[in-house]
XYZ file of C-alpha atoms in Angstrom:
261
model
C 47.653 72.183 -26.841
C 49.145 69.897 -24.396
C 46.489 69.483 -21.854
C 42.666 69.931 -21.780
C 39.955 70.568 -19.072
C 37.391 67.921 -18.649
C 34.674 66.827 -16.004
C 37.181 64.598 -14.801
C 39.977 67.426 -14.548
C 43.053 68.121 -16.669
C 43.756 65.704 -19.098
C 46.666 65.261 -21.394
C 45.908 65.702 -25.192
C 47.447 63.413 -27.734
C 50.402 65.610 -27.891
C 50.537 65.981 -24.163
C 50.783 61.999 -23.886
C 53.491 62.169 -26.055
C 55.405 64.464 -24.079
C 54.669 62.412 -20.632
C 55.825 59.688 -22.196
C 59.145 61.093 -23.663
C 59.680 62.596 -20.352
C 59.167 59.194 -18.803
C 61.869 57.463 -21.024
C 64.189 60.154 -20.371
C 63.737 59.640 -16.307
C 63.996 56.109 -16.607
C 67.416 56.294 -18.605
C 68.814 58.919 -15.946
C 67.935 56.332 -13.384
C 69.674 53.498 -15.178
C 72.633 55.675 -15.887
C 72.859 56.717 -11.899
C 72.560 52.942 -11.213
C 75.310 52.242 -13.524
C 77.622 54.657 -12.177
C 76.904 53.387 -8.686
C 77.789 50.060 -9.583
C 80.911 50.938 -11.355
C 82.149 52.878 -8.086
C 81.490 50.037 -5.923
C 82.991 47.307 -8.359
C 79.663 45.859 -9.263
C 79.256 44.358 -12.634
C 75.381 43.783 -12.452
C 72.727 45.176 -10.635
C 68.800 44.194 -10.393
C 66.190 46.355 -8.601
C 63.075 44.936 -7.135
C 59.777 46.055 -6.082
C 58.405 43.258 -3.792
C 54.868 42.831 -2.371
C 54.971 42.076 1.430
C 53.910 38.277 1.168
C 57.036 37.436 -1.310
C 59.235 39.268 0.896
C 59.121 36.663 3.447
C 59.943 33.454 1.857
C 60.286 33.905 -1.908
C 62.977 36.992 -1.924
C 65.384 35.494 0.770
C 65.538 32.126 -1.296
C 66.034 34.262 -4.555
C 69.071 36.041 -2.797
C 70.415 32.928 -1.520
C 70.490 31.384 -5.150
C 72.088 34.737 -6.425
C 74.771 34.907 -3.947
C 75.482 31.083 -4.865
C 75.655 31.941 -8.715
C 76.684 35.613 -9.226
C 78.366 37.692 -6.303
C 79.104 40.645 -8.785
C 75.357 41.517 -8.930
C 74.074 44.252 -6.320
C 70.152 43.970 -5.530
C 67.985 46.977 -4.358
C 64.865 45.889 -2.683
C 61.945 48.252 -1.817
C 58.698 46.770 -0.511
C 55.352 48.038 -0.863
C 51.699 47.159 -2.323
C 51.277 46.900 -6.363
C 49.773 50.365 -6.644
C 52.572 52.143 -4.854
C 55.495 50.205 -6.787
C 53.918 50.401 -10.455
C 55.073 54.047 -10.641
C 58.498 53.142 -9.781
C 58.599 50.714 -12.293
C 57.192 52.975 -15.029
C 60.152 55.565 -14.280
C 62.855 53.060 -14.131
C 63.380 52.936 -10.413
C 62.592 49.148 -10.539
C 63.515 46.824 -13.017
C 60.953 44.097 -12.112
C 58.026 43.799 -9.499
C 57.318 40.591 -7.614
C 54.519 39.264 -5.605
C 50.746 38.916 -6.177
C 49.443 39.677 -9.752
C 46.224 41.491 -10.348
C 43.501 39.529 -11.317
C 42.607 41.941 -14.420
C 45.383 42.656 -16.954
C 47.813 45.637 -16.038
C 47.790 47.047 -19.626
C 49.975 46.389 -22.837
C 53.102 48.415 -21.432
C 53.667 45.813 -18.750
C 54.866 42.090 -19.512
C 53.962 39.439 -16.848
C 55.341 35.972 -15.568
C 53.321 33.840 -13.346
C 55.597 31.847 -11.178
C 53.257 29.897 -8.773
C 49.535 29.272 -7.845
C 48.922 30.040 -4.110
C 45.913 28.703 -2.316
C 44.594 30.846 0.541
C 43.967 28.979 3.842
C 42.644 29.877 7.495
C 45.115 29.867 9.861
C 45.926 30.466 13.795
C 48.367 29.990 16.484
C 49.250 26.743 17.799
C 47.204 25.613 20.713
C 44.131 28.019 19.453
C 40.799 26.454 20.467
C 39.915 25.740 17.037
C 43.289 23.647 16.248
C 42.403 20.354 16.930
C 38.493 20.501 15.566
C 38.128 18.031 12.481
C 36.101 20.268 10.633
C 35.793 24.118 11.451
C 32.635 25.906 10.214
C 32.330 29.635 9.060
C 29.992 30.138 11.921
C 33.171 28.460 14.263
C 35.243 31.378 13.284
C 33.228 34.371 13.428
C 33.365 33.859 17.464
C 37.016 35.020 17.124
C 38.837 38.344 16.226
C 40.117 38.469 12.425
C 43.307 39.521 10.812
C 42.223 40.389 7.152
C 43.697 42.227 4.334
C 41.980 45.744 3.842
C 38.528 45.930 2.251
C 40.208 47.397 -1.224
C 42.299 44.257 -1.717
C 41.213 41.675 -4.061
C 42.127 38.827 -1.258
C 39.663 40.691 0.997
C 37.059 40.829 -1.581
C 37.318 36.972 -2.188
C 37.163 36.464 1.604
C 34.002 38.861 2.083
C 32.354 37.053 -0.755
C 32.862 33.516 0.997
C 31.552 34.809 4.445
C 28.582 36.191 2.423
C 27.744 32.481 0.857
C 28.060 31.102 4.328
C 25.651 33.732 5.822
C 28.613 34.690 8.266
C 29.597 37.872 9.593
C 32.738 39.757 11.117
C 31.600 40.177 14.795
C 34.733 40.969 16.369
C 37.700 43.095 16.480
C 39.611 43.061 13.457
C 42.717 43.792 12.024
C 42.831 45.264 8.377
C 46.523 45.553 7.288
C 49.041 44.680 4.294
C 51.827 44.360 6.543
C 52.635 40.580 6.577
C 54.908 40.920 9.745
C 52.094 42.312 11.831
C 49.494 40.050 10.739
C 51.971 37.203 11.605
C 52.939 38.406 15.123
C 49.279 39.185 15.794
C 48.046 35.621 14.791
C 51.091 34.102 16.975
C 50.293 36.351 20.065
C 46.380 36.169 20.246
C 43.353 34.013 19.295
C 42.526 35.869 16.273
C 42.018 33.909 12.790
C 43.726 34.974 9.520
C 43.595 34.306 5.563
C 47.458 33.469 4.463
C 48.962 31.499 1.728
C 49.592 27.859 2.396
C 53.579 28.208 1.588
C 53.566 31.549 4.005
C 51.745 29.779 6.691
C 53.921 26.809 6.725
C 57.088 28.878 7.016
C 56.071 29.676 10.519
C 56.039 26.528 12.835
C 54.093 28.092 15.623
C 50.957 28.819 13.026
C 48.509 26.251 12.317
C 46.090 25.627 9.257
C 42.797 25.086 10.444
C 40.440 22.532 9.055
C 38.155 25.167 7.466
C 36.971 24.911 3.526
C 37.932 28.003 1.859
C 37.040 27.432 -1.756
C 38.130 29.348 -4.641
C 40.616 31.807 -3.195
C 43.849 31.370 -5.067
C 46.189 34.050 -5.850
C 48.916 34.169 -9.034
C 52.365 35.177 -7.804
C 54.735 36.145 -10.394
C 56.974 39.003 -12.074
C 55.986 42.665 -13.781
C 58.143 44.393 -15.837
C 58.131 47.090 -18.643
C 57.842 45.388 -22.314
C 59.810 48.168 -23.737
C 62.847 48.229 -21.377
C 66.031 46.528 -22.577
C 66.665 42.723 -20.931
C 69.915 42.874 -19.156
C 71.831 39.642 -18.131
C 71.129 40.535 -14.617
C 67.159 40.688 -15.606
C 67.340 37.650 -17.330
C 69.346 35.850 -14.371
C 66.865 37.215 -11.867
C 63.981 35.771 -13.738
C 65.641 32.389 -13.915
C 66.435 32.401 -10.149
C 62.955 33.549 -9.130
C 61.674 30.415 -11.272
C 64.186 28.072 -9.040
C 63.168 29.907 -5.901
C 59.520 29.515 -6.417
C 59.591 25.746 -7.230
C 61.433 25.376 -3.624
C 58.792 27.340 -2.055
C 55.829 25.443 -3.640
C 58.002 22.046 -3.198
C 57.751 22.905 0.897
C 54.107 23.720 0.720
C 53.046 20.940 -1.518
C 51.157 23.314 -3.982
C 51.555 23.381 -7.810
C 54.217 25.237 -9.699
C 52.872 26.934 -12.955
C 54.717 26.433 -16.324
């Protein structure tokens, strides 16, 4: 018997799970073969497929691509942007070699390998010329007077932000945008009096955004790489990891933050 019915629905038995794992391996190998044939047809020697979280797509990935073009013009790169939940299934079946972006706080599971590239601090930001920009010290009560651009309630960053609001007896009183789209969030912050919460390196990437003098304690994100433990490591895979480390050091050098070993 491959599947059994339980109170949670239909679940695979031990035999069913083994069959599922074999099917995933076959699917991944077919995907690898298709990509190999396409690269051969296009005259490419190597290839790398990346699943990218939105924040990494703005400043980390372009720097990685610039490094790659300087070092190895024969490698083709496929990139798809999404959330971690949306990208992990593609990683499992071989659609992606590596996922790049904010790592979950809890372990993903023994089938995944992770590498932390940098530690990112979350800060409060607003447009240049915002009424709070020149304040030497901004309180949480001050920012509740303005609209907010926030991550969705289901994200780990939003949970940390909401907890900080609660500690300061502050509520979100005005219209707020809940979005995982980095460019939508940036555009809204640039054109309105909304206040948002971004990583320091991302905020400094945009000259028309300003960091507010608001203490945002304890909200840090680990940005890094995720790949499958049992998948063979190609030269392109190893090259990608090395160049991502270099690109991360450049990003942190510009924002004055700490690179993790």
